[in-house]
mmCIF file of C-alpha atoms and ligand atoms in Angstrom:
data_model
loop_
_atom_site.group_PDB
_atom_site.id
_atom_site.type_symbol
_atom_site.label_atom_id
_atom_site.label_comp_id
_atom_site.label_asym_id
_atom_site.label_seq_id
_atom_site.Cartn_x
_atom_site.Cartn_y
_atom_site.Cartn_z
ATOM 1 C CA MET A 1 -146.318 -110.912 -69.846
ATOM 2 C CA SER A 2 -143.873 -113.777 -69.766
ATOM 3 C CA ALA A 3 -144.353 -116.980 -67.820
ATOM 4 C CA ASP A 4 -142.574 -115.472 -64.800
ATOM 5 C CA ASN A 5 -145.029 -112.570 -64.894
ATOM 6 C CA GLN A 6 -142.444 -110.032 -66.012
ATOM 7 C CA LEU A 7 -143.297 -107.459 -68.607
ATOM 8 C CA GLN A 8 -141.501 -108.042 -71.891
ATOM 9 C CA PHE A 9 -140.154 -104.909 -73.582
ATOM 10 C CA THR A 10 -140.206 -104.749 -77.372
ATOM 11 C CA VAL A 11 -137.286 -102.761 -78.738
ATOM 12 C CA GLU A 12 -137.561 -100.698 -81.901
ATOM 13 C CA ARG A 13 -134.398 -98.709 -82.467
ATOM 14 C CA HIS A 14 -134.540 -95.188 -83.836
ATOM 15 C CA PRO A 15 -134.327 -95.437 -87.647
ATOM 16 C CA ASN A 16 -132.047 -92.355 -87.839
ATOM 17 C CA PRO A 17 -130.137 -92.123 -84.555
ATOM 18 C CA THR A 18 -128.135 -88.970 -83.831
ATOM 19 C CA PRO A 19 -124.625 -89.339 -85.303
ATOM 20 C CA ALA A 20 -121.689 -89.573 -82.883
ATOM 21 C CA ASP A 21 -120.325 -86.092 -83.717
ATOM 22 C CA LYS A 22 -123.723 -84.495 -82.993
ATOM 23 C CA ILE A 23 -124.001 -86.375 -79.696
ATOM 24 C CA ALA A 24 -120.501 -85.229 -78.758
ATOM 25 C CA ALA A 25 -121.505 -81.605 -79.494
ATOM 26 C CA ALA A 26 -124.726 -81.994 -77.480
ATOM 27 C CA LEU A 27 -122.738 -83.220 -74.468
ATOM 28 C CA VAL A 28 -120.672 -80.035 -74.275
ATOM 29 C CA ASP A 29 -122.235 -77.919 -71.534
ATOM 30 C CA PRO A 30 -125.904 -78.857 -72.071
ATOM 31 C CA THR A 31 -128.561 -76.616 -70.497
ATOM 32 C CA PHE A 32 -130.554 -78.651 -67.964
ATOM 33 C CA GLY A 33 -133.550 -80.276 -69.635
ATOM 34 C CA ARG A 34 -133.170 -78.947 -73.179
ATOM 35 C CA VAL A 35 -131.371 -81.728 -75.037
ATOM 36 C CA PHE A 36 -132.914 -85.198 -75.237
ATOM 37 C CA THR A 37 -131.678 -88.617 -76.257
ATOM 38 C CA ASP A 38 -133.018 -90.634 -79.208
ATOM 39 C CA HIS A 39 -135.285 -93.079 -77.398
ATOM 40 C CA MET A 40 -138.004 -93.388 -74.781
ATOM 41 C CA VAL A 41 -139.624 -96.230 -72.882
ATOM 42 C CA THR A 42 -143.367 -96.494 -72.489
ATOM 43 C CA ILE A 43 -145.662 -98.898 -70.648
ATOM 44 C CA ARG A 44 -149.441 -98.651 -70.615
ATOM 45 C CA TRP A 45 -151.920 -99.500 -67.905
ATOM 46 C CA THR A 46 -155.624 -100.089 -68.335
ATOM 47 C CA GLU A 47 -158.111 -101.051 -65.663
ATOM 48 C CA GLY A 48 -158.828 -104.752 -65.886
ATOM 49 C CA ARG A 49 -155.741 -105.454 -67.988
ATOM 50 C CA GLY A 50 -152.973 -103.981 -65.869
ATOM 51 C CA TRP A 51 -149.536 -103.075 -67.264
ATOM 52 C CA HIS A 52 -148.928 -103.979 -70.899
ATOM 53 C CA ASP A 53 -147.382 -102.844 -74.165
ATOM 54 C CA ALA A 54 -143.900 -102.177 -72.772
ATOM 55 C CA LYS A 55 -141.762 -100.588 -75.473
ATOM 56 C CA VAL A 56 -138.381 -99.043 -76.087
ATOM 57 C CA GLU A 57 -138.788 -96.893 -79.174
ATOM 58 C CA ALA A 58 -137.724 -93.705 -80.933
ATOM 59 C CA ARG A 59 -138.620 -90.629 -78.884
ATOM 60 C CA ARG A 60 -141.739 -89.066 -80.328
ATOM 61 C CA PRO A 61 -144.675 -86.830 -79.326
ATOM 62 C CA PHE A 62 -147.698 -88.401 -77.650
ATOM 63 C CA GLN A 63 -151.023 -88.150 -79.345
ATOM 64 C CA ILE A 64 -153.640 -87.327 -76.748
ATOM 65 C CA ASP A 65 -157.257 -86.326 -76.889
ATOM 66 C CA PRO A 66 -158.207 -82.808 -75.722
ATOM 67 C CA ALA A 67 -160.257 -84.530 -73.000
ATOM 68 C CA CYS A 68 -157.242 -86.511 -71.772
ATOM 69 C CA ALA A 69 -157.674 -86.626 -67.986
ATOM 70 C CA VAL A 70 -154.205 -85.304 -67.094
ATOM 71 C CA LEU A 71 -154.899 -82.048 -68.954
ATOM 72 C CA HIS A 72 -157.821 -81.345 -66.658
ATOM 73 C CA TYR A 73 -157.188 -82.866 -63.240
ATOM 74 C CA ALA A 74 -153.385 -83.141 -63.262
ATOM 75 C CA GLN A 75 -152.935 -86.775 -62.292
ATOM 76 C CA GLU A 76 -149.214 -86.822 -63.021
ATOM 77 C CA ILE A 77 -146.146 -87.946 -61.086
ATOM 78 C CA PHE A 78 -142.456 -88.128 -61.914
ATOM 79 C CA GLU A 79 -139.004 -89.072 -60.691
ATOM 80 C CA GLY A 80 -135.560 -87.598 -61.214
ATOM 81 C CA MET A 81 -132.427 -89.737 -61.266
ATOM 82 C CA LYS A 82 -129.062 -89.833 -63.015
ATOM 83 C CA ALA A 83 -126.884 -92.321 -64.887
ATOM 84 C CA TYR A 84 -123.131 -91.826 -64.534
ATOM 85 C CA ARG A 85 -120.167 -92.940 -66.612
ATOM 86 C CA GLY A 86 -117.588 -93.799 -63.991
ATOM 87 C CA ALA A 87 -114.105 -95.251 -63.901
ATOM 88 C CA GLU A 88 -113.314 -97.533 -66.875
ATOM 89 C CA GLY A 89 -116.484 -96.345 -68.572
ATOM 90 C CA LYS A 90 -118.738 -98.348 -66.235
ATOM 91 C CA ILE A 91 -122.311 -97.070 -66.236
ATOM 92 C CA SER A 92 -124.221 -96.808 -63.006
ATOM 93 C CA LEU A 93 -127.328 -95.494 -61.301
ATOM 94 C CA PHE A 94 -127.478 -94.235 -57.727
ATOM 95 C CA ARG A 95 -129.963 -95.998 -55.411
ATOM 96 C CA PRO A 96 -132.545 -96.466 -58.194
ATOM 97 C CA GLN A 97 -134.644 -98.779 -56.003
ATOM 98 C CA GLU A 98 -135.374 -95.748 -53.831
ATOM 99 C CA ASN A 99 -136.768 -93.879 -56.837
ATOM 100 C CA ALA A 100 -138.871 -96.915 -57.730
ATOM 101 C CA LYS A 101 -140.264 -97.004 -54.182
ATOM 102 C CA ARG A 102 -140.960 -93.286 -54.055
ATOM 103 C CA PHE A 103 -142.688 -93.513 -57.432
ATOM 104 C CA ARG A 104 -145.071 -96.107 -55.980
ATOM 105 C CA ALA A 105 -145.722 -93.884 -52.965
ATOM 106 C CA SER A 106 -146.431 -90.890 -55.223
ATOM 107 C CA ALA A 107 -148.767 -93.020 -57.347
ATOM 108 C CA ALA A 108 -150.658 -94.182 -54.252
ATOM 109 C CA ARG A 109 -151.139 -90.574 -53.069
ATOM 110 C CA MET A 110 -152.396 -89.503 -56.497
ATOM 111 C CA SER A 111 -154.710 -92.555 -56.910
ATOM 112 C CA MET A 112 -152.722 -93.797 -59.883
ATOM 113 C CA ALA A 113 -151.732 -97.275 -61.085
ATOM 114 C CA ASP A 114 -149.091 -99.076 -59.042
ATOM 115 C CA LEU A 115 -145.991 -99.878 -61.116
ATOM 116 C CA PRO A 116 -143.947 -102.737 -59.606
ATOM 117 C CA GLU A 117 -140.459 -101.617 -58.621
ATOM 118 C CA ALA A 118 -138.853 -104.266 -60.834
ATOM 119 C CA ASP A 119 -140.657 -102.917 -63.929
ATOM 120 C CA PHE A 120 -139.705 -99.334 -63.083
ATOM 121 C CA LEU A 121 -136.061 -100.402 -62.798
ATOM 122 C CA ARG A 122 -136.081 -102.450 -65.995
ATOM 123 C CA ALA A 123 -137.624 -99.535 -67.911
ATOM 124 C CA VAL A 124 -134.952 -97.129 -66.645
ATOM 125 C CA GLU A 125 -132.165 -99.600 -67.378
ATOM 126 C CA ALA A 126 -133.501 -100.272 -70.878
ATOM 127 C CA LEU A 127 -133.335 -96.567 -71.717
ATOM 128 C CA VAL A 128 -129.870 -96.125 -70.221
ATOM 129 C CA ASP A 129 -128.703 -99.138 -72.172
ATOM 130 C CA ILE A 130 -130.019 -98.057 -75.571
ATOM 131 C CA ASP A 131 -128.953 -94.405 -75.138
ATOM 132 C CA ARG A 132 -125.654 -95.101 -73.363
ATOM 133 C CA GLU A 133 -123.694 -93.040 -75.887
ATOM 134 C CA TRP A 134 -125.454 -89.978 -74.465
ATOM 135 C CA ILE A 135 -123.959 -90.315 -70.984
ATOM 136 C CA PRO A 136 -121.287 -87.655 -70.548
ATOM 137 C CA GLY A 137 -117.938 -88.966 -69.296
ATOM 138 C CA GLY A 138 -116.106 -87.209 -66.503
ATOM 139 C CA GLY A 139 -116.585 -83.755 -65.025
ATOM 140 C CA ASP A 140 -119.981 -82.833 -63.624
ATOM 141 C CA GLY A 141 -121.922 -84.393 -66.490
ATOM 142 C CA SER A 142 -124.493 -87.164 -66.246
ATOM 143 C CA LEU A 143 -127.584 -88.441 -68.009
ATOM 144 C CA TYR A 144 -130.668 -87.139 -66.195
ATOM 145 C CA LEU A 145 -133.512 -89.650 -66.315
ATOM 146 C CA ARG A 146 -137.098 -88.594 -66.054
ATOM 147 C CA PRO A 147 -139.539 -91.440 -65.401
ATOM 148 C CA PHE A 148 -143.114 -90.139 -65.250
ATOM 149 C CA MET A 149 -146.711 -91.283 -65.446
ATOM 150 C CA PHE A 150 -149.913 -89.531 -66.465
ATOM 151 C CA ALA A 151 -153.619 -90.244 -66.619
ATOM 152 C CA SER A 152 -154.291 -90.927 -70.301
ATOM 153 C CA GLU A 153 -157.985 -91.756 -70.222
ATOM 154 C CA THR A 154 -160.270 -89.624 -72.397
ATOM 155 C CA PHE A 155 -162.842 -88.677 -69.785
ATOM 156 C CA LEU A 156 -163.910 -85.517 -67.986
ATOM 157 C CA GLY A 157 -165.497 -87.143 -64.945
ATOM 158 C CA VAL A 158 -163.681 -86.309 -61.725
ATOM 159 C CA ARG A 159 -162.371 -89.649 -60.473
ATOM 160 C CA ALA A 160 -159.136 -91.643 -60.653
ATOM 161 C CA ALA A 161 -158.489 -92.413 -64.328
ATOM 162 C CA ALA A 162 -158.793 -95.933 -65.699
ATOM 163 C CA GLU A 163 -155.814 -95.580 -68.089
ATOM 164 C CA TYR A 164 -152.222 -94.445 -67.543
ATOM 165 C CA VAL A 165 -149.028 -94.112 -69.538
ATOM 166 C CA PHE A 166 -145.664 -94.601 -67.847
ATOM 167 C CA CYS A 167 -142.702 -93.189 -69.743
ATOM 168 C CA VAL A 168 -138.969 -92.634 -69.294
ATOM 169 C CA ILE A 169 -137.019 -89.977 -71.196
ATOM 170 C CA ALA A 170 -133.445 -88.813 -70.716
ATOM 171 C CA CYS A 171 -131.282 -85.761 -71.206
ATOM 172 C CA PRO A 172 -127.562 -85.179 -70.809
ATOM 173 C CA VAL A 173 -126.966 -82.535 -68.151
ATOM 174 C CA GLY A 174 -124.233 -80.527 -66.511
ATOM 175 C CA PRO A 175 -124.649 -78.511 -63.297
ATOM 176 C CA TYR A 176 -128.255 -77.525 -62.539
ATOM 177 C CA PHE A 177 -127.364 -73.940 -61.649
ATOM 178 C CA LYS A 178 -126.047 -72.039 -64.639
ATOM 179 C CA GLY A 179 -122.284 -71.746 -64.705
ATOM 180 C CA GLY A 180 -121.924 -74.349 -61.913
ATOM 181 C CA LYS A 181 -121.988 -71.678 -59.161
ATOM 182 C CA SER A 182 -120.317 -72.671 -55.921
ATOM 183 C CA ALA A 183 -123.064 -70.999 -53.842
ATOM 184 C CA VAL A 184 -126.576 -69.837 -54.671
ATOM 185 C CA THR A 185 -128.865 -67.109 -53.377
ATOM 186 C CA VAL A 186 -132.337 -68.027 -52.153
ATOM 187 C CA TRP A 187 -135.580 -66.133 -51.672
ATOM 188 C CA VAL A 188 -137.727 -66.940 -48.644
ATOM 189 C CA SER A 189 -141.334 -66.746 -49.726
ATOM 190 C CA ASP A 190 -143.454 -64.908 -47.182
ATOM 191 C CA GLN A 191 -146.608 -65.232 -49.212
ATOM 192 C CA TYR A 192 -146.769 -68.628 -50.865
ATOM 193 C CA THR A 193 -146.528 -72.115 -49.434
ATOM 194 C CA ARG A 194 -145.739 -75.308 -51.280
ATOM 195 C CA ALA A 195 -147.688 -77.897 -49.314
ATOM 196 C CA ALA A 196 -150.044 -78.223 -46.387
ATOM 197 C CA PRO A 197 -150.636 -81.054 -43.898
ATOM 198 C CA GLY A 198 -152.767 -83.694 -45.579
ATOM 199 C CA GLY A 199 -151.802 -82.396 -49.022
ATOM 200 C CA THR A 200 -149.427 -83.744 -51.642
ATOM 201 C CA GLY A 201 -146.108 -82.283 -50.448
ATOM 202 C CA ALA A 202 -144.466 -85.674 -49.961
ATOM 203 C CA ALA A 203 -145.487 -86.889 -53.419
ATOM 204 C CA LYS A 204 -143.474 -86.030 -56.508
ATOM 205 C CA CYS A 205 -146.437 -84.792 -58.519
ATOM 206 C CA GLY A 206 -146.342 -82.127 -61.208
ATOM 207 C CA GLY A 207 -148.998 -80.095 -59.399
ATOM 208 C CA ASN A 208 -146.607 -79.314 -56.527
ATOM 209 C CA TYR A 209 -144.230 -77.728 -58.998
ATOM 210 C CA ALA A 210 -147.006 -75.826 -60.795
ATOM 211 C CA ALA A 211 -148.017 -74.322 -57.443
ATOM 212 C CA SER A 212 -144.404 -73.362 -56.691
ATOM 213 C CA LEU A 213 -143.769 -71.461 -59.917
ATOM 214 C CA ILE A 214 -145.237 -68.146 -58.817
ATOM 215 C CA ALA A 215 -142.804 -68.101 -55.893
ATOM 216 C CA GLN A 216 -139.946 -69.210 -58.166
ATOM 217 C CA THR A 217 -140.752 -66.343 -60.540
ATOM 218 C CA GLU A 218 -140.739 -63.958 -57.591
ATOM 219 C CA ALA A 219 -137.369 -65.399 -56.535
ATOM 220 C CA SER A 220 -135.939 -64.786 -60.008
ATOM 221 C CA GLN A 221 -137.244 -61.217 -59.927
ATOM 222 C CA LYS A 222 -135.386 -60.734 -56.641
ATOM 223 C CA GLY A 223 -132.204 -62.049 -58.252
ATOM 224 C CA CYS A 224 -132.414 -65.414 -56.467
ATOM 225 C CA ASP A 225 -131.832 -68.928 -57.767
ATOM 226 C CA GLN A 226 -134.376 -70.838 -55.676
ATOM 227 C CA VAL A 227 -137.266 -70.373 -53.260
ATOM 228 C CA VAL A 228 -137.307 -71.462 -49.637
ATOM 229 C CA PHE A 229 -140.784 -72.486 -48.553
ATOM 230 C CA LEU A 230 -142.029 -72.160 -44.997
ATOM 231 C CA ASP A 231 -144.773 -74.284 -43.459
ATOM 232 C CA ALA A 232 -148.372 -73.551 -44.368
ATOM 233 C CA ALA A 233 -149.811 -73.482 -40.839
ATOM 234 C CA GLU A 234 -147.544 -70.986 -39.055
ATOM 235 C CA HIS A 235 -145.441 -69.604 -41.888
ATOM 236 C CA ARG A 236 -142.492 -69.997 -39.646
ATOM 237 C CA TRP A 237 -140.787 -73.376 -40.064
ATOM 238 C CA ILE A 238 -138.357 -73.979 -42.913
ATOM 239 C CA GLU A 239 -139.539 -76.821 -45.117
ATOM 240 C CA GLU A 240 -137.520 -77.127 -48.317
ATOM 241 C CA LEU A 241 -136.661 -75.392 -51.572
ATOM 242 C CA GLY A 242 -138.723 -75.547 -54.764
ATOM 243 C CA GLY A 243 -136.687 -78.518 -55.992
ATOM 244 C CA MET A 244 -134.296 -79.479 -53.200
ATOM 245 C CA ASN A 245 -134.059 -80.339 -49.497
ATOM 246 C CA VAL A 246 -132.047 -78.196 -47.129
ATOM 247 C CA PHE A 247 -129.381 -78.769 -44.435
ATOM 248 C CA PHE A 248 -127.836 -76.438 -41.853
ATOM 249 C CA VAL A 249 -124.330 -76.903 -40.472
ATOM 250 C CA MET A 250 -124.022 -75.617 -36.903
ATOM 251 C CA ASP A 251 -120.915 -74.243 -35.184
ATOM 252 C CA ASP A 252 -120.455 -77.468 -33.192
ATOM 253 C CA GLY A 253 -120.135 -79.347 -36.504
ATOM 254 C CA SER A 254 -123.564 -80.972 -36.254
ATOM 255 C CA LEU A 255 -126.140 -80.971 -39.050
ATOM 256 C CA LEU A 256 -129.799 -80.095 -38.853
ATOM 257 C CA THR A 257 -132.468 -80.731 -41.483
ATOM 258 C CA PRO A 258 -136.262 -80.353 -41.333
ATOM 259 C CA PRO A 259 -138.067 -83.628 -40.513
ATOM 260 C CA LEU A 260 -140.166 -85.589 -43.013
ATOM 261 C CA SER A 261 -143.439 -84.235 -41.779
ATOM 262 C CA GLY A 262 -145.520 -85.262 -44.788
ATOM 263 C CA THR A 263 -145.255 -81.833 -46.396
ATOM 264 C CA ILE A 264 -141.745 -82.140 -47.856
ATOM 265 C CA LEU A 265 -140.318 -84.488 -50.436
ATOM 266 C CA PRO A 266 -138.380 -87.377 -48.858
ATOM 267 C CA GLY A 267 -135.241 -86.743 -50.917
ATOM 268 C CA ILE A 268 -132.942 -89.639 -51.711
ATOM 269 C CA THR A 269 -129.993 -87.250 -51.606
ATOM 270 C CA ARG A 270 -131.247 -86.046 -48.199
ATOM 271 C CA ALA A 271 -131.385 -89.608 -46.859
ATOM 272 C CA SER A 272 -127.931 -90.337 -48.297
ATOM 273 C CA ILE A 273 -126.401 -87.201 -46.771
ATOM 274 C CA ILE A 274 -127.840 -88.101 -43.368
ATOM 275 C CA GLU A 275 -126.272 -91.560 -43.575
ATOM 276 C CA LEU A 276 -122.926 -90.341 -44.909
ATOM 277 C CA ALA A 277 -122.653 -87.550 -42.345
ATOM 278 C CA ARG A 278 -123.378 -89.975 -39.484
ATOM 279 C CA ARG A 279 -120.817 -92.402 -40.892
ATOM 280 C CA GLU A 280 -118.353 -89.509 -40.879
ATOM 281 C CA GLY A 281 -119.049 -89.050 -37.186
ATOM 282 C CA LEU A 282 -121.237 -85.949 -37.520
ATOM 283 C CA LYS A 283 -124.367 -85.565 -35.466
ATOM 284 C CA VAL A 284 -127.477 -85.089 -37.601
ATOM 285 C CA SER A 285 -130.839 -84.088 -36.226
ATOM 286 C CA GLU A 286 -134.114 -84.013 -38.125
ATOM 287 C CA THR A 287 -135.688 -81.134 -36.247
ATOM 288 C CA PRO A 288 -137.998 -78.267 -37.154
ATOM 289 C CA TYR A 289 -136.015 -75.061 -37.614
ATOM 290 C CA ALA A 290 -137.643 -71.630 -37.742
ATOM 291 C CA PHE A 291 -136.760 -68.984 -40.291
ATOM 292 C CA ASP A 292 -136.124 -66.344 -37.593
ATOM 293 C CA ALA A 293 -133.744 -68.759 -35.832
ATOM 294 C CA TRP A 294 -131.862 -69.324 -39.101
ATOM 295 C CA GLN A 295 -131.464 -65.584 -39.560
ATOM 296 C CA ALA A 296 -130.334 -65.009 -35.960
ATOM 297 C CA ASP A 297 -128.001 -68.028 -36.056
ATOM 298 C CA ALA A 298 -126.447 -66.986 -39.385
ATOM 299 C CA ASN A 299 -125.815 -63.521 -37.953
ATOM 300 C CA SER A 300 -124.375 -64.817 -34.678
ATOM 301 C CA GLY A 301 -122.241 -67.452 -36.408
ATOM 302 C CA ARG A 302 -124.106 -70.381 -34.821
ATOM 303 C CA VAL A 303 -125.033 -71.501 -38.342
ATOM 304 C CA LYS A 304 -121.819 -71.846 -40.286
ATOM 305 C CA GLU A 305 -123.144 -73.293 -43.541
ATOM 306 C CA THR A 306 -126.379 -74.097 -45.299
ATOM 307 C CA PHE A 307 -126.760 -76.273 -48.360
ATOM 308 C CA ALA A 308 -129.427 -77.520 -50.700
ATOM 309 C CA CYS A 309 -129.428 -81.077 -52.003
ATOM 310 C CA GLY A 310 -131.221 -83.103 -54.617
ATOM 311 C CA THR A 311 -130.604 -85.158 -57.722
ATOM 312 C CA ALA A 312 -130.505 -82.187 -60.082
ATOM 313 C CA ALA A 313 -128.676 -79.801 -57.734
ATOM 314 C CA VAL A 314 -126.498 -82.504 -56.063
ATOM 315 C CA VAL A 315 -125.115 -80.563 -53.040
ATOM 316 C CA THR A 316 -125.078 -76.794 -53.504
ATOM 317 C CA ALA A 317 -124.140 -74.233 -50.872
ATOM 318 C CA ILE A 318 -126.577 -71.449 -50.037
ATOM 319 C CA GLY A 319 -124.528 -68.282 -49.674
ATOM 320 C CA ASN A 320 -127.123 -65.536 -49.403
ATOM 321 C CA VAL A 321 -130.693 -65.376 -48.197
ATOM 322 C CA ARG A 322 -133.141 -62.667 -49.239
ATOM 323 C CA HIS A 323 -136.512 -62.134 -47.611
ATOM 324 C CA VAL A 324 -139.159 -59.480 -47.319
ATOM 325 C CA GLY A 325 -137.295 -57.853 -44.409
ATOM 326 C CA GLY A 326 -133.813 -57.781 -45.937
ATOM 327 C CA GLU A 327 -130.906 -60.088 -46.614
ATOM 328 C CA PHE A 328 -128.284 -62.088 -44.754
ATOM 329 C CA THR A 329 -125.173 -64.060 -45.628
ATOM 330 C CA ILE A 330 -124.234 -67.540 -44.479
ATOM 331 C CA GLY A 331 -120.593 -67.848 -43.414
ATOM 332 C CA ASN A 332 -118.474 -66.069 -46.000
ATOM 333 C CA GLY A 333 -121.127 -66.469 -48.697
ATOM 334 C CA GLY A 334 -119.291 -69.311 -50.436
ATOM 335 C CA GLU A 335 -119.146 -73.082 -50.064
ATOM 336 C CA GLY A 336 -118.209 -74.109 -46.525
ATOM 337 C CA GLU A 337 -115.925 -76.921 -45.495
ATOM 338 C CA VAL A 338 -118.567 -79.426 -44.339
ATOM 339 C CA THR A 339 -120.646 -78.833 -47.468
ATOM 340 C CA ARG A 340 -117.579 -79.425 -49.626
ATOM 341 C CA ARG A 341 -116.628 -82.575 -47.735
ATOM 342 C CA LEU A 342 -120.103 -84.103 -48.026
ATOM 343 C CA ARG A 343 -120.438 -83.090 -51.693
ATOM 344 C CA THR A 344 -117.064 -84.620 -52.526
ATOM 345 C CA LEU A 345 -117.927 -87.816 -50.683
ATOM 346 C CA LEU A 346 -121.374 -88.194 -52.241
ATOM 347 C CA THR A 347 -120.278 -87.416 -55.810
ATOM 348 C CA GLY A 348 -117.235 -89.639 -55.309
ATOM 349 C CA ILE A 349 -119.503 -92.601 -54.497
ATOM 350 C CA GLN A 350 -121.896 -91.753 -57.327
ATOM 351 C CA ARG A 351 -119.059 -91.590 -59.852
ATOM 352 C CA GLY A 352 -117.155 -94.641 -58.643
ATOM 353 C CA LYS A 353 -114.213 -92.661 -57.214
ATOM 354 C CA GLU A 354 -114.969 -93.590 -53.601
ATOM 355 C CA PRO A 355 -115.669 -97.118 -52.368
ATOM 356 C CA ASP A 356 -119.362 -97.962 -52.341
ATOM 357 C CA THR A 357 -119.443 -99.476 -48.866
ATOM 358 C CA LEU A 358 -123.176 -98.860 -48.452
ATOM 359 C CA GLY A 359 -124.190 -100.709 -51.642
ATOM 360 C CA TRP A 360 -125.756 -97.659 -53.254
ATOM 361 C CA VAL A 361 -124.251 -97.970 -56.717
ATOM 362 C CA HIS A 362 -126.259 -100.007 -59.196
ATOM 363 C CA TYR A 363 -124.323 -100.956 -62.327
ATOM 364 C CA VAL A 364 -126.075 -101.163 -65.673
ATOM 365 C CA ALA A 365 -124.615 -104.039 -67.675
HETATM 366 N N1 PLP B 1 -137.473 -81.593 -52.785
HETATM 367 C C1 PLP B 1 -138.044 -81.328 -53.954
HETATM 368 C C2 PLP B 1 -139.243 -80.457 -53.969
HETATM 369 C C3 PLP B 1 -137.511 -81.882 -55.140
HETATM 370 O O1 PLP B 1 -138.070 -81.611 -56.320
HETATM 371 C C4 PLP B 1 -136.371 -82.696 -55.061
HETATM 372 C C5 PLP B 1 -135.781 -83.266 -56.273
HETATM 373 O O2 PLP B 1 -136.127 -84.288 -56.715
HETATM 374 C C6 PLP B 1 -135.816 -82.955 -53.803
HETATM 375 C C7 PLP B 1 -136.392 -82.380 -52.689
HETATM 376 C C8 PLP B 1 -134.641 -83.858 -53.650
HETATM 377 O O3 PLP B 1 -134.962 -85.203 -53.894
HETATM 378 P P1 PLP B 1 -133.903 -86.223 -54.428
HETATM 379 O O4 PLP B 1 -132.713 -86.076 -53.570
HETATM 380 O O5 PLP B 1 -134.544 -87.552 -54.284
HETATM 381 O O6 PLP B 1 -133.624 -85.870 -55.840
HETATM 382 C C1 COI B 2 -134.653 -83.463 -59.340
HETATM 383 O O1 COI B 2 -133.700 -83.089 -58.654
HETATM 384 O O2 COI B 2 -134.644 -84.532 -59.941
HETATM 385 C C2 COI B 2 -135.865 -82.656 -59.464
HETATM 386 O O3 COI B 2 -136.837 -83.170 -59.877
HETATM 387 C C3 COI B 2 -135.851 -81.251 -59.082
HETATM 388 C C4 COI B 2 -135.994 -80.264 -60.177
HETATM 389 C C5 COI B 2 -135.336 -79.004 -59.684
HETATM 390 C C6 COI B 2 -135.480 -80.636 -61.515
#
């Protein structure tokens, strides 16, 4: 700690960083989450001592004991955010303070150490800075950042761990859906739910994703890209997708999205779309919407468009919906006009092509 109580990061550069030609090759159409940059940031927390040992260093495997708490009781949380190379090569993050805040909320829900927002931000910025050559320029590319934290104590007792590791890694990415599809097909799970009232649905913890995988596998078997989860109590109300929030565009031009009921992730893209749409003069309501209403409204034309949104998926139209009783199409099955307009606006702000009147763009020096 320095005199002003800020963590000091030691920086040890990779002794053999990836040469420029190899980085350039890695940036051509990378598969989401397969290619990683040279460095990582770590900070440790121990009960009684707090946060310490902040480091930027060469990316390397962790050494953990077989009794490491996270391997048994899954105390793990993460974030997903992106660094962009915009006009004139300027590097930026999109609303990173919101990720820092959500990370604290996830940590609180999972009884984990509380990382101050300023330290979260400095860790993310330090990694973006040292691995800036890995940020794709132009097109749909960006550097996906994955801050995460896990219980690192060697102990099998069931209680909140007394030691944690916070880490940030990064990977260059293109579109999340293979081939950059303009519309995806979703599977509505009739059997599995993602989160229940009082559970961890609003936290970004690994366990939520582990529980969703069986439904995601089922979706893939049905030829679908993502799962739509319904509420746990009535199995009726649309909640969100496995890794994205969802919006419906009605025939009067208004937008509808499920409310933050505690069982869905409060997406930063979701919040941004709500604000942008309202600024564009569109009515947005955060209202429960039933699956049978969606089906009837898609068939009658009352629902014109549906889209998924999130950091990885950005804004992606949902063209077809499969469920245990059959299948239906939204609009003409492609990307609708409102979806396109909002996607263009959001990505324009993120990439410095549209004015940032809401102060969402955070430049990395
Ligand atoms: N819902 C789930 C389950 C997610 O995993 C994500 C992605 O992070 C989102 C929603 C969208 O959140 P955000 O827009 O903050 O990326
Ligand atoms: C993200 O969008 O950052 C997520 O974590 C979702 C996942 C589909 C990668």
